[in-house]
Amino acid sequence: MGNVVKITGSKSGIILKLDPEAEWELIKKEVADKFQTSADFWGDAQKAIAFQGRKLDDEQQDEILEIIRKNCRLQIVCVLDEDPEKEAAFARAVQAGGSGSKISEAGKTAANLLQTDNGTGFFFKGNLRSGQVLDVETSIIILGDVNNGAKVISKGNVIILGSLKGNVFAGSAGNVDAFVIALDMKPVQIRIADTIARSPDEDKKGRGKKERETKIAFWEDGNIYIEPLDKDVMSDIRLS
């Protein structure tokens, strides 16, 4: 023990290097020991975290984040991965909407939820799994997938830089100008204000190896329309 878990710093925050051969229970114990011992050093700082040396699934990442939360006051504001395309997309989204790092305290997904400096929206990095609910007071950008059984609720707009296969409720306070954008639009249900729409069965099942197409869902005259995202559609949508 001692070399199973190593903590180093980076420009983005903390890198947790995990022994790929060590038993999972041993890794969890050493993570707890190290963060408990260094609790005073970290204080209540806000940091991003990246995992190296061992590929972790979502459940394992959640376990590590919970261990850190229980053993120190350090706030993990997001989990960084080693996918350059995803990191670049996340960086562009943050630059477009603000570079805040204020963490929300709500729900299981709080460790990956960031608020912009001006308070006009949230960013969430990660995949939402079945049973998870992300409920925010403003618009939100999600870098990841919203899987079947997951739900997103927003008083503003919802932009998903990934697949939408679950449920989305935009404009939850009655805002009919709210919209939903997804790189891969295959929702179980979309609701905007008081109007509900479902994807056709053939869309949810998919046909062959059809390429993903970015689409937008918006409200108009009491109906929800889902159309490919292009300049003509965007010109008719209020973005505020």
Coordinates of C-alpha atoms in Angstrom, one line a residue:
M1 CA 0.0 0.0 0.0
G2 CA 1.2 3.6 -0.6
N3 CA 1.6 3.4 -4.3
V4 CA -1.8 2.1 -5.2
V5 CA -3.2 5.7 -5.3
K6 CA -1.2 8.8 -6.1
I7 CA -2.6 12.4 -6.1
T8 CA -0.9 15.0 -8.2
G9 CA -1.9 18.5 -9.3
S10 CA -2.6 19.9 -12.8
K11 CA -3.8 23.1 -14.4
S12 CA -7.3 21.8 -14.3
G13 CA -7.2 20.5 -10.7
I14 CA -6.3 17.1 -9.3
I15 CA -5.1 13.9 -11.1
L16 CA -5.8 10.7 -9.3
K17 CA -3.5 8.0 -10.5
L18 CA -4.8 4.5 -9.7
D19 CA -3.0 1.2 -9.9
P20 CA -4.6 -0.8 -12.7
E21 CA -3.8 -4.1 -11.0
A22 CA -4.9 -3.4 -7.4
E23 CA -8.1 -4.7 -5.9
W24 CA -10.9 -2.2 -6.0
E25 CA -11.6 -2.3 -2.3
L26 CA -7.9 -1.5 -1.6
I27 CA -8.1 1.4 -3.9
K28 CA -11.1 2.8 -2.2
K29 CA -9.5 2.4 1.2
E30 CA -6.4 4.2 0.1
V31 CA -8.4 7.0 -1.5
A32 CA -10.2 7.5 1.8
D33 CA -7.0 7.5 3.8
K34 CA -5.1 9.9 1.6
F35 CA -7.9 12.5 1.4
Q36 CA -8.6 12.2 5.1
T37 CA -5.0 12.8 5.9
S38 CA -4.7 15.8 3.5
A39 CA -8.1 17.3 4.4
D40 CA -6.5 20.4 6.0
F41 CA -4.3 20.9 3.0
W42 CA -7.3 20.9 0.6
G43 CA -9.6 22.9 2.8
D44 CA -12.9 23.7 1.0
A45 CA -11.3 24.4 -2.4
Q46 CA -13.1 23.7 -5.6
K47 CA -11.3 21.4 -8.0
A48 CA -11.8 19.3 -11.1
I49 CA -10.6 15.7 -11.0
A50 CA -9.2 13.4 -13.6
F51 CA -8.5 9.6 -13.3
Q52 CA -5.4 8.0 -14.8
G53 CA -4.0 4.5 -14.8
R54 CA -7.3 2.7 -14.5
K55 CA -10.5 2.9 -16.6
L56 CA -13.4 3.6 -14.3
D57 CA -17.1 3.2 -15.2
D58 CA -19.7 5.7 -14.0
E59 CA -20.5 3.7 -10.9
Q60 CA -16.9 3.5 -9.8
Q61 CA -16.4 7.2 -10.4
D62 CA -19.4 7.9 -8.2
E63 CA -17.9 5.7 -5.5
I64 CA -14.6 7.6 -5.5
L65 CA -16.4 11.0 -5.5
E66 CA -18.5 10.0 -2.5
I67 CA -15.4 8.7 -0.7
I68 CA -13.7 12.1 -1.3
R69 CA -16.8 14.0 -0.1
K70 CA -17.0 12.0 3.1
N71 CA -13.3 12.3 4.0
C72 CA -12.6 16.0 3.4
R73 CA -14.2 19.4 2.6
L74 CA -12.8 19.5 -1.0
Q75 CA -15.5 20.2 -3.6
I76 CA -15.1 18.3 -6.9
V77 CA -16.8 20.5 -9.5
C78 CA -16.4 18.2 -12.5
V79 CA -14.7 15.0 -13.7
L80 CA -12.4 15.4 -16.7
D81 CA -11.8 12.6 -19.1
E82 CA -9.0 11.9 -21.6
D83 CA -11.2 12.2 -24.7
P84 CA -9.7 15.3 -26.5
E85 CA -12.9 15.8 -28.6
K86 CA -15.1 15.9 -25.5
E87 CA -12.7 18.1 -23.6
A88 CA -12.6 20.5 -26.5
A89 CA -16.4 20.6 -26.8
F90 CA -16.7 21.2 -23.1
A91 CA -14.2 24.0 -23.2
R92 CA -16.0 25.7 -26.1
A93 CA -19.3 25.5 -24.3
V94 CA -17.8 27.0 -21.2
Q95 CA -16.2 29.8 -23.2
A96 CA -19.5 30.5 -24.9
G97 CA -21.6 30.8 -21.8
G98 CA -19.2 31.7 -19.0
S99 CA -16.3 30.1 -17.1
G100 CA -17.8 29.7 -13.7
S101 CA -17.0 26.9 -11.3
K102 CA -19.7 27.3 -8.6
I103 CA -21.1 23.9 -7.7
S104 CA -24.7 23.1 -7.2
E105 CA -25.5 21.1 -4.0
A106 CA -28.6 19.4 -5.5
G107 CA -28.9 15.7 -6.3
K108 CA -26.6 12.8 -7.1
T109 CA -25.2 14.6 -10.1
A110 CA -24.0 17.7 -8.1
A111 CA -20.3 16.7 -8.5
N112 CA -20.5 17.3 -12.2
L113 CA -22.7 20.4 -12.2
L114 CA -21.2 23.9 -12.7
Q115 CA -22.9 27.2 -12.7
T116 CA -21.8 30.1 -15.0
D117 CA -20.4 33.3 -13.3
N118 CA -23.4 35.3 -14.4
G119 CA -25.9 32.7 -13.1
T120 CA -27.7 32.4 -16.4
G121 CA -27.1 28.7 -16.9
F122 CA -25.5 25.4 -15.9
F123 CA -23.1 23.0 -17.4
F124 CA -23.2 19.3 -16.7
K125 CA -20.4 16.9 -17.7
G126 CA -21.2 13.2 -17.7
N127 CA -23.9 10.7 -18.7
L128 CA -27.2 10.6 -17.0
R129 CA -28.2 7.0 -16.2
S130 CA -31.6 5.5 -15.6
G131 CA -33.2 6.8 -12.4
Q132 CA -31.2 10.0 -12.3
V133 CA -33.0 13.4 -12.5
L134 CA -31.2 16.7 -13.2
D135 CA -33.4 19.6 -12.2
V136 CA -32.1 23.2 -12.7
E137 CA -33.6 26.7 -12.4
T138 CA -32.0 28.0 -15.6
S139 CA -30.9 26.7 -19.0
I140 CA -28.4 23.9 -19.1
I141 CA -25.7 22.4 -21.4
I142 CA -25.0 18.7 -21.0
L143 CA -21.8 17.2 -22.3
G144 CA -22.8 13.6 -22.4
D145 CA -25.8 11.4 -23.0
V146 CA -29.2 11.4 -21.4
N147 CA -30.0 7.7 -21.3
N148 CA -33.3 5.9 -21.2
G149 CA -34.9 6.3 -17.8
A150 CA -33.0 9.6 -17.0
K151 CA -34.8 12.9 -16.9
V152 CA -33.7 16.6 -17.3
I153 CA -35.9 19.4 -16.1
S154 CA -35.1 23.0 -16.8
K155 CA -36.9 26.3 -16.6
G156 CA -34.9 27.4 -19.7
N157 CA -33.4 25.7 -22.7
V158 CA -31.7 22.2 -22.7
I159 CA -28.7 21.6 -25.0
I160 CA -27.3 18.1 -25.1
L161 CA -23.9 17.5 -26.7
G162 CA -24.6 13.8 -26.9
S163 CA -27.6 11.5 -27.3
L164 CA -31.0 12.1 -25.9
K165 CA -32.7 8.8 -25.2
G166 CA -34.6 9.7 -22.0
N167 CA -37.0 12.5 -20.9
V168 CA -36.5 16.3 -21.2
F169 CA -38.8 19.0 -19.7
A170 CA -37.8 22.4 -20.9
G171 CA -39.5 25.7 -20.0
S172 CA -40.8 24.0 -16.9
A173 CA -42.2 27.3 -15.5
G174 CA -44.4 27.7 -18.6
N175 CA -41.8 29.2 -21.0
V176 CA -43.0 28.3 -24.5
D177 CA -39.9 29.9 -26.0
A178 CA -37.7 27.2 -24.5
F179 CA -36.1 24.6 -26.8
V180 CA -34.2 21.4 -26.7
I181 CA -31.2 20.6 -28.9
A182 CA -29.4 17.2 -29.1
L183 CA -26.7 15.8 -31.3
D184 CA -28.7 12.6 -31.4
M185 CA -32.4 13.1 -30.8
K186 CA -34.2 9.9 -29.8
P187 CA -36.1 10.9 -26.7
V188 CA -38.8 8.9 -24.9
Q189 CA -40.6 12.2 -24.2
I190 CA -40.0 15.9 -24.7
R191 CA -42.1 18.4 -22.8
I192 CA -42.0 22.2 -23.4
A193 CA -44.2 24.2 -21.1
D194 CA -47.5 22.3 -21.0
T195 CA -47.1 20.5 -24.3
I196 CA -45.8 16.9 -24.5
A197 CA -44.4 15.1 -27.5
R198 CA -42.9 11.6 -28.1
S199 CA -40.6 10.3 -30.7
P200 CA -42.1 8.0 -33.4
D201 CA -41.3 4.3 -32.7
E202 CA -39.2 4.1 -35.8
D203 CA -37.0 6.9 -34.5
K204 CA -36.4 5.3 -31.2
K205 CA -35.6 1.9 -32.7
G206 CA -33.4 3.4 -35.4
R207 CA -33.0 2.2 -39.0
G208 CA -29.7 0.6 -40.0
K209 CA -26.6 2.7 -39.4
K210 CA -28.2 6.1 -40.0
E211 CA -25.8 8.9 -39.1
R212 CA -26.5 11.1 -36.1
E213 CA -28.2 14.4 -37.0
T214 CA -28.4 17.4 -34.7
K215 CA -32.0 18.3 -34.1
I216 CA -34.0 21.0 -32.3
A217 CA -37.3 20.6 -30.5
F218 CA -39.4 23.8 -30.2
W219 CA -42.9 24.9 -29.4
E220 CA -45.1 26.6 -31.9
D221 CA -48.9 27.1 -32.0
G222 CA -49.6 24.5 -29.3
N223 CA -47.4 21.8 -30.9
I224 CA -43.8 20.6 -30.4
Y225 CA -41.8 20.3 -33.6
I226 CA -38.5 18.3 -34.0
E227 CA -36.5 19.4 -37.0
P228 CA -32.9 19.3 -38.2
L229 CA -30.9 22.2 -36.8
D230 CA -30.1 24.6 -39.6
K231 CA -29.9 28.4 -40.1
D232 CA -33.5 28.7 -41.2
V233 CA -34.8 27.0 -38.1
M234 CA -32.5 28.9 -35.8
S235 CA -33.6 32.2 -37.3
D236 CA -37.2 31.5 -36.1
I237 CA -36.1 30.5 -32.5
R238 CA -35.7 33.1 -29.7
L239 CA -32.4 32.3 -28.0
S240 CA -32.7 34.5 -24.9

